[in-house]
mmCIF file of C-alpha atoms in Angstrom:
data_model
loop_
_atom_site.group_PDB
_atom_site.id
_atom_site.type_symbol
_atom_site.label_atom_id
_atom_site.label_comp_id
_atom_site.label_asym_id
_atom_site.label_seq_id
_atom_site.Cartn_x
_atom_site.Cartn_y
_atom_site.Cartn_z
ATOM 1 C CA MET A 1 120.408 118.050 -138.234
ATOM 2 C CA THR A 2 117.346 119.600 -140.320
ATOM 3 C CA GLY A 3 113.830 119.510 -139.181
ATOM 4 C CA GLU A 4 113.716 117.185 -142.656
ATOM 5 C CA GLY A 5 116.851 115.145 -142.184
ATOM 6 C CA LEU A 6 115.098 114.507 -138.349
ATOM 7 C CA LEU A 7 112.210 113.194 -140.133
ATOM 8 C CA LEU A 8 113.814 111.018 -142.542
ATOM 9 C CA PHE A 9 115.812 109.763 -139.682
ATOM 10 C CA ILE A 10 112.644 108.931 -137.086
ATOM 11 C CA MET A 11 110.856 107.499 -140.014
ATOM 12 C CA ASP A 12 113.647 104.979 -140.938
ATOM 13 C CA SER A 13 113.946 103.958 -137.340
ATOM 14 C CA LYS A 14 110.757 102.658 -136.991
ATOM 15 C CA LYS A 15 111.999 99.916 -139.892
ATOM 16 C CA LEU A 16 115.783 99.668 -138.755
ATOM 17 C CA PHE A 17 114.674 96.727 -136.661
ATOM 18 C CA SER A 18 112.519 94.756 -139.228
ATOM 19 C CA GLY A 19 114.169 91.249 -140.046
ATOM 20 C CA LYS A 20 115.977 91.112 -136.507
ATOM 21 C CA VAL A 21 113.540 90.201 -134.026
ATOM 22 C CA ASP A 22 114.296 86.993 -133.864
ATOM 23 C CA ASN A 23 117.525 87.864 -132.724
ATOM 24 C CA TYR A 24 116.468 90.806 -130.785
ATOM 25 C CA ILE A 25 114.005 88.411 -129.060
ATOM 26 C CA ARG A 26 116.537 85.690 -127.773
ATOM 27 C CA TYR A 27 119.649 87.855 -127.327
ATOM 28 C CA ARG A 28 119.234 91.209 -125.762
ATOM 29 C CA PRO A 29 119.879 91.174 -122.745
ATOM 30 C CA SER A 30 117.148 91.325 -119.850
ATOM 31 C CA TYR A 31 116.651 93.386 -117.175
ATOM 32 C CA PRO A 32 117.968 92.456 -113.317
ATOM 33 C CA ALA A 33 114.871 91.423 -110.896
ATOM 34 C CA GLU A 34 116.413 94.223 -108.671
ATOM 35 C CA ALA A 35 115.629 97.041 -111.321
ATOM 36 C CA ILE A 36 111.776 95.842 -111.496
ATOM 37 C CA ASP A 37 111.669 95.311 -107.749
ATOM 38 C CA PHE A 38 112.592 99.385 -107.256
ATOM 39 C CA LEU A 39 110.108 100.219 -110.233
ATOM 40 C CA TYR A 40 107.470 98.820 -107.882
ATOM 41 C CA ASP A 41 109.080 99.160 -104.308
ATOM 42 C CA LYS A 42 110.921 102.865 -104.511
ATOM 43 C CA ASN A 43 109.608 104.169 -107.903
ATOM 44 C CA GLY A 44 105.539 104.169 -107.664
ATOM 45 C CA ILE A 45 104.665 101.650 -109.621
ATOM 46 C CA LYS A 46 101.691 99.943 -108.018
ATOM 47 C CA LYS A 47 99.596 96.854 -109.801
ATOM 48 C CA GLU A 48 96.787 98.719 -110.355
ATOM 49 C CA SER A 49 98.984 101.297 -112.256
ATOM 50 C CA VAL A 50 98.074 101.794 -115.910
ATOM 51 C CA ILE A 51 101.663 102.284 -118.032
ATOM 52 C CA ALA A 52 102.490 103.446 -121.436
ATOM 53 C CA ASP A 53 105.344 101.011 -122.408
ATOM 54 C CA ALA A 54 106.512 103.637 -125.663
ATOM 55 C CA GLY A 55 108.422 101.983 -128.128
ATOM 56 C CA SER A 56 108.039 98.449 -126.799
ATOM 57 C CA GLY A 57 109.176 96.668 -129.335
ATOM 58 C CA PRO A 58 108.790 92.417 -128.894
ATOM 59 C CA GLY A 59 107.954 92.846 -125.383
ATOM 60 C CA ASN A 60 111.326 92.022 -124.047
ATOM 61 C CA PHE A 61 110.868 94.962 -121.132
ATOM 62 C CA THR A 62 106.494 95.148 -121.460
ATOM 63 C CA VAL A 63 106.564 90.901 -120.080
ATOM 64 C CA HIS A 64 108.091 91.878 -116.973
ATOM 65 C CA LEU A 65 105.414 94.919 -116.136
ATOM 66 C CA LEU A 66 102.713 92.611 -117.419
ATOM 67 C CA GLU A 67 104.022 89.379 -114.828
ATOM 68 C CA LYS A 68 103.370 92.284 -111.630
ATOM 69 C CA GLY A 69 100.018 92.125 -113.156
ATOM 70 C CA THR A 70 99.794 95.921 -114.443
ATOM 71 C CA ILE A 71 97.833 97.264 -117.155
ATOM 72 C CA VAL A 72 100.283 98.035 -120.147
ATOM 73 C CA TYR A 73 99.622 99.528 -123.320
ATOM 74 C CA ALA A 74 102.767 98.582 -125.808
ATOM 75 C CA VAL A 75 102.920 100.988 -128.261
ATOM 76 C CA GLU A 76 105.397 100.156 -130.873
ATOM 77 C CA PRO A 77 105.029 101.113 -134.544
ATOM 78 C CA ASN A 78 107.226 98.506 -136.058
ATOM 79 C CA ASP A 79 105.286 95.860 -137.024
ATOM 80 C CA HIS A 80 107.340 92.833 -137.452
ATOM 81 C CA MET A 81 108.251 93.805 -133.492
ATOM 82 C CA ARG A 82 104.309 95.091 -132.685
ATOM 83 C CA GLU A 83 102.692 91.324 -134.145
ATOM 84 C CA THR A 84 105.884 89.713 -132.228
ATOM 85 C CA ALA A 85 104.525 90.914 -128.704
ATOM 86 C CA GLU A 86 100.831 90.540 -129.885
ATOM 87 C CA LYS A 87 101.576 86.503 -130.396
ATOM 88 C CA THR A 88 104.007 86.165 -127.166
ATOM 89 C CA LEU A 89 101.576 88.052 -124.604
ATOM 90 C CA THR A 90 98.629 87.053 -125.794
ATOM 91 C CA SER A 91 97.886 85.132 -122.638
ATOM 92 C CA TYR A 92 98.397 88.195 -120.352
ATOM 93 C CA GLU A 93 94.689 89.626 -119.810
ATOM 94 C CA ASN A 94 96.105 93.340 -119.200
ATOM 95 C CA PHE A 95 98.103 93.769 -122.210
ATOM 96 C CA HIS A 96 97.217 96.044 -124.634
ATOM 97 C CA SER A 97 98.839 96.357 -128.253
ATOM 98 C CA ILE A 98 99.132 99.948 -129.904
ATOM 99 C CA ASN A 99 100.234 100.372 -133.444
ATOM 100 C CA GLY A 100 101.923 104.185 -132.719
ATOM 101 C CA SER A 101 104.703 105.560 -131.375
ATOM 102 C CA GLY A 102 106.915 107.766 -128.921
ATOM 103 C CA GLU A 103 105.428 111.119 -130.645
ATOM 104 C CA CYS A 104 101.780 109.437 -131.720
ATOM 105 C CA THR A 105 100.924 106.876 -128.785
ATOM 106 C CA GLY A 106 97.290 107.363 -130.071
ATOM 107 C CA LEU A 107 96.089 106.615 -126.628
ATOM 108 C CA ASP A 108 93.187 109.038 -124.625
ATOM 109 C CA SER A 109 94.393 112.328 -122.778
ATOM 110 C CA LYS A 110 95.431 111.905 -119.370
ATOM 111 C CA SER A 111 94.889 108.029 -119.483
ATOM 112 C CA VAL A 112 98.217 106.609 -118.082
ATOM 113 C CA ASP A 113 99.905 106.630 -114.192
ATOM 114 C CA PHE A 114 103.163 106.069 -116.058
ATOM 115 C CA ILE A 115 105.097 105.910 -119.369
ATOM 116 C CA VAL A 116 108.341 103.596 -119.625
ATOM 117 C CA SER A 117 110.503 103.303 -122.417
ATOM 118 C CA ALA A 118 113.159 100.844 -122.870
ATOM 119 C CA GLN A 119 115.754 100.640 -125.129
ATOM 120 C CA ALA A 120 113.874 103.040 -127.445
ATOM 121 C CA PHE A 121 113.777 106.880 -125.785
ATOM 122 C CA HIS A 122 116.938 107.739 -127.969
ATOM 123 C CA TRP A 123 114.717 106.854 -131.171
ATOM 124 C CA PHE A 124 112.223 109.598 -130.736
ATOM 125 C CA ASP A 125 112.128 113.209 -131.404
ATOM 126 C CA ARG A 126 112.430 114.394 -127.643
ATOM 127 C CA GLY A 127 110.508 117.905 -128.666
ATOM 128 C CA LYS A 128 107.439 115.733 -129.797
ATOM 129 C CA ALA A 129 107.666 113.086 -127.330
ATOM 130 C CA LYS A 130 107.303 115.345 -124.585
ATOM 131 C CA LYS A 131 104.145 117.081 -125.896
ATOM 132 C CA GLU A 132 102.355 113.612 -126.680
ATOM 133 C CA PHE A 133 103.966 112.384 -123.301
ATOM 134 C CA LYS A 134 102.446 114.802 -121.749
ATOM 135 C CA ARG A 135 99.178 114.841 -122.658
ATOM 136 C CA ILE A 136 98.556 111.312 -121.985
ATOM 137 C CA LEU A 137 99.825 111.276 -118.253
ATOM 138 C CA LYS A 138 97.898 111.741 -115.547
ATOM 139 C CA GLU A 139 97.944 114.870 -113.146
ATOM 140 C CA ASN A 140 101.738 113.928 -111.127
ATOM 141 C CA GLY A 141 102.446 110.840 -113.784
ATOM 142 C CA LYS A 142 106.040 110.113 -114.106
ATOM 143 C CA VAL A 143 107.931 109.051 -116.828
ATOM 144 C CA ILE A 144 110.303 106.156 -116.468
ATOM 145 C CA LEU A 145 113.175 106.074 -119.367
ATOM 146 C CA LEU A 146 115.129 102.791 -119.305
ATOM 147 C CA TRP A 147 118.112 101.782 -121.002
ATOM 148 C CA ASN A 148 120.812 98.269 -120.494
ATOM 149 C CA ARG A 149 123.923 100.467 -121.666
ATOM 150 C CA ARG A 150 126.753 97.665 -122.175
ATOM 151 C CA LEU A 151 130.315 98.744 -120.574
ATOM 152 C CA THR A 152 132.820 99.737 -122.977
ATOM 153 C CA THR A 153 135.894 100.164 -120.925
ATOM 154 C CA GLY A 154 137.502 98.241 -117.951
ATOM 155 C CA LYS A 155 136.842 94.875 -118.874
ATOM 156 C CA GLU A 156 138.617 93.031 -121.319
ATOM 157 C CA PHE A 157 136.186 91.851 -123.677
ATOM 158 C CA MET A 158 134.106 94.721 -123.106
ATOM 159 C CA ALA A 159 136.932 97.151 -124.384
ATOM 160 C CA ARG A 160 137.970 94.568 -127.441
ATOM 161 C CA TYR A 161 134.102 94.090 -128.351
ATOM 162 C CA GLU A 162 134.044 98.101 -128.675
ATOM 163 C CA SER A 163 136.697 98.362 -130.690
ATOM 164 C CA PHE A 164 135.547 95.618 -132.728
ATOM 165 C CA LEU A 165 132.164 97.545 -133.466
ATOM 166 C CA ALA A 166 133.836 100.740 -133.948
ATOM 167 C CA ASP A 167 136.471 99.019 -136.314
ATOM 168 C CA ASN A 168 134.043 97.291 -138.628
ATOM 169 C CA ILE A 169 131.053 99.167 -138.527
ATOM 170 C CA GLU A 170 130.380 101.784 -140.872
ATOM 171 C CA ASN A 171 130.146 105.472 -139.333
ATOM 172 C CA TYR A 172 129.567 103.574 -136.072
ATOM 173 C CA VAL A 173 129.271 106.101 -133.697
ATOM 174 C CA GLU A 174 127.099 108.040 -135.666
ATOM 175 C CA ARG A 175 124.560 105.115 -135.701
ATOM 176 C CA ALA A 176 125.122 104.038 -132.131
ATOM 177 C CA THR A 177 122.495 106.956 -131.350
ATOM 178 C CA HIS A 178 121.816 105.238 -127.539
ATOM 179 C CA ARG A 179 125.460 106.697 -126.795
ATOM 180 C CA LYS A 180 124.800 110.114 -127.781
ATOM 181 C CA ILE A 181 122.426 110.581 -124.655
ATOM 182 C CA LYS A 182 123.791 112.309 -121.897
ATOM 183 C CA ASP A 183 122.505 113.593 -118.531
ATOM 184 C CA ASP A 184 121.851 116.829 -119.698
ATOM 185 C CA ASP A 185 119.713 115.656 -122.414
ATOM 186 C CA PHE A 186 117.558 114.720 -119.148
ATOM 187 C CA SER A 187 117.606 117.684 -117.579
ATOM 188 C CA ASP A 188 116.520 119.399 -121.013
ATOM 189 C CA PHE A 189 113.507 116.492 -121.321
ATOM 190 C CA PHE A 190 112.178 116.323 -117.233
ATOM 191 C CA LYS A 191 109.995 119.193 -115.344
ATOM 192 C CA ASP A 192 112.962 121.488 -113.787
ATOM 193 C CA GLY A 193 115.816 119.805 -114.543
ATOM 194 C CA ASN A 194 114.969 117.326 -111.990
ATOM 195 C CA TYR A 195 114.883 113.907 -112.296
ATOM 196 C CA GLU A 196 116.076 110.656 -110.474
ATOM 197 C CA LYS A 197 118.582 108.546 -111.287
ATOM 198 C CA ALA A 198 118.967 104.546 -110.248
ATOM 199 C CA VAL A 199 121.787 102.029 -111.597
ATOM 200 C CA PHE A 200 122.238 98.041 -111.635
ATOM 201 C CA PRO A 201 124.365 95.891 -112.559
ATOM 202 C CA ASN A 202 123.830 93.407 -115.158
ATOM 203 C CA LYS A 203 126.602 90.808 -116.262
ATOM 204 C CA LYS A 204 125.562 87.314 -117.965
ATOM 205 C CA MET A 205 128.044 84.908 -119.441
ATOM 206 C CA ILE A 206 127.159 84.189 -122.885
ATOM 207 C CA SER A 207 128.444 81.974 -125.511
ATOM 208 C CA PHE A 208 129.296 82.518 -129.183
ATOM 209 C CA GLU A 209 125.838 81.406 -130.529
ATOM 210 C CA GLU A 210 124.904 84.309 -128.407
ATOM 211 C CA ILE A 211 127.264 86.832 -128.731
ATOM 212 C CA LYS A 212 126.236 86.256 -132.510
ATOM 213 C CA GLY A 213 122.650 86.813 -132.173
ATOM 214 C CA LEU A 214 123.481 89.744 -129.786
ATOM 215 C CA PHE A 215 125.632 90.992 -132.690
ATOM 216 C CA LEU A 216 123.248 90.495 -135.499
ATOM 217 C CA SER A 217 120.157 92.404 -133.358
ATOM 218 C CA LEU A 218 121.775 95.417 -133.730
ATOM 219 C CA SER A 219 120.539 98.048 -135.767
ATOM 220 C CA TYR A 220 123.598 98.914 -137.974
ATOM 221 C CA SER A 221 124.499 95.076 -138.067
ATOM 222 C CA PRO A 222 124.853 93.316 -141.429
ATOM 223 C CA ARG A 223 122.231 91.263 -142.596
ATOM 224 C CA PRO A 224 122.724 87.654 -144.244
ATOM 225 C CA GLY A 225 123.874 87.948 -147.540
ATOM 226 C CA HIS A 226 125.415 91.288 -147.151
ATOM 227 C CA GLU A 227 128.850 91.155 -148.224
ATOM 228 C CA THR A 228 130.620 91.883 -144.871
ATOM 229 C CA TYR A 229 128.320 89.722 -143.030
ATOM 230 C CA GLU A 230 130.442 86.473 -142.926
ATOM 231 C CA PRO A 231 133.911 88.366 -142.497
ATOM 232 C CA LEU A 232 132.697 90.163 -139.179
ATOM 233 C CA ILE A 233 131.226 86.977 -138.067
ATOM 234 C CA GLU A 234 134.785 85.320 -138.509
ATOM 235 C CA LYS A 235 136.384 88.769 -136.599
ATOM 236 C CA LEU A 236 133.904 87.988 -134.196
ATOM 237 C CA ARG A 237 134.215 84.256 -133.510
ATOM 238 C CA GLU A 238 138.062 85.365 -133.989
ATOM 239 C CA LEU A 239 137.641 87.657 -130.728
ATOM 240 C CA PHE A 240 135.562 85.758 -128.726
ATOM 241 C CA GLU A 241 138.399 82.658 -128.931
ATOM 242 C CA LYS A 242 140.465 84.886 -127.346
ATOM 243 C CA CYS A 243 138.506 85.534 -124.591
ATOM 244 C CA GLU A 244 136.548 82.887 -123.736
ATOM 245 C CA THR A 245 136.911 80.357 -120.516
ATOM 246 C CA ASP A 246 134.969 77.297 -121.168
ATOM 247 C CA ASN A 247 133.117 78.370 -124.149
ATOM 248 C CA ARG A 248 132.062 81.818 -122.290
ATOM 249 C CA VAL A 249 133.148 85.512 -122.166
ATOM 250 C CA PRO A 250 131.463 87.945 -119.584
ATOM 251 C CA PHE A 251 129.297 90.170 -120.706
ATOM 252 C CA TYR A 252 128.451 93.550 -118.989
ATOM 253 C CA TYR A 253 126.053 95.934 -118.604
ATOM 254 C CA ASP A 254 124.699 98.629 -116.092
ATOM 255 C CA THR A 255 120.783 98.998 -115.949
ATOM 256 C CA ASN A 256 120.545 102.855 -116.591
ATOM 257 C CA ILE A 257 117.060 103.895 -114.967
ATOM 258 C CA TYR A 258 115.861 107.885 -115.222
ATOM 259 C CA THR A 259 112.673 109.057 -113.631
ATOM 260 C CA GLY A 260 110.936 112.485 -113.249
ATOM 261 C CA GLU A 261 107.943 114.774 -114.532
ATOM 262 C CA LEU A 262 106.970 116.564 -116.719
#
């Protein structure tokens, strides 16, 4: 991708979720308690730590840090997502909302102990983000990158759902940017190629309304009123009905955590 194309992609990515925030909040998967405990018990975060949550969205991950009593600067460029977080997290005195991005956080130099990024790092210009992260991290500070990665094989419904997306979303492979991030990318990003990886299973039994809302929360799903919206929802319903038991299907993720210094 050319420099100009990359810039346009980054600018557009800041707008992709506008109009999808309600579904994002309600239906995106949460994070296992074991994964959150791991960050504090094994990965070095303390209650008194100062954290920048880069690409914090509507606060789906931010809230877990706030519940531990940690100071969090939630950095988010999308107005709708940031304003939603400001409304829902206002009761936490350690919550600070920042209109910024992974490449330009607006935070002071050497001001944070950790930078976390949940479900967002694949949207960043990695070179610019690394430079910015190094600027705002305190000495010996760490970066923690997290994803709930949807399983696509090995489970019947998950394999069928992946096929549904591939068959019905134009340029799905190119648009599913999170799947392009490989372990080699982390080796290039972290200091001397060194990082630690931890994986936690994350399963939930979900209804049709939940799988519908989850689908509509995706950056590349059609919005209501689009010509493909109703046909795709009907196809999704047919898929669900083929696999459901007691009006639920099992939905599987792995919560992946990558930690390292810069």
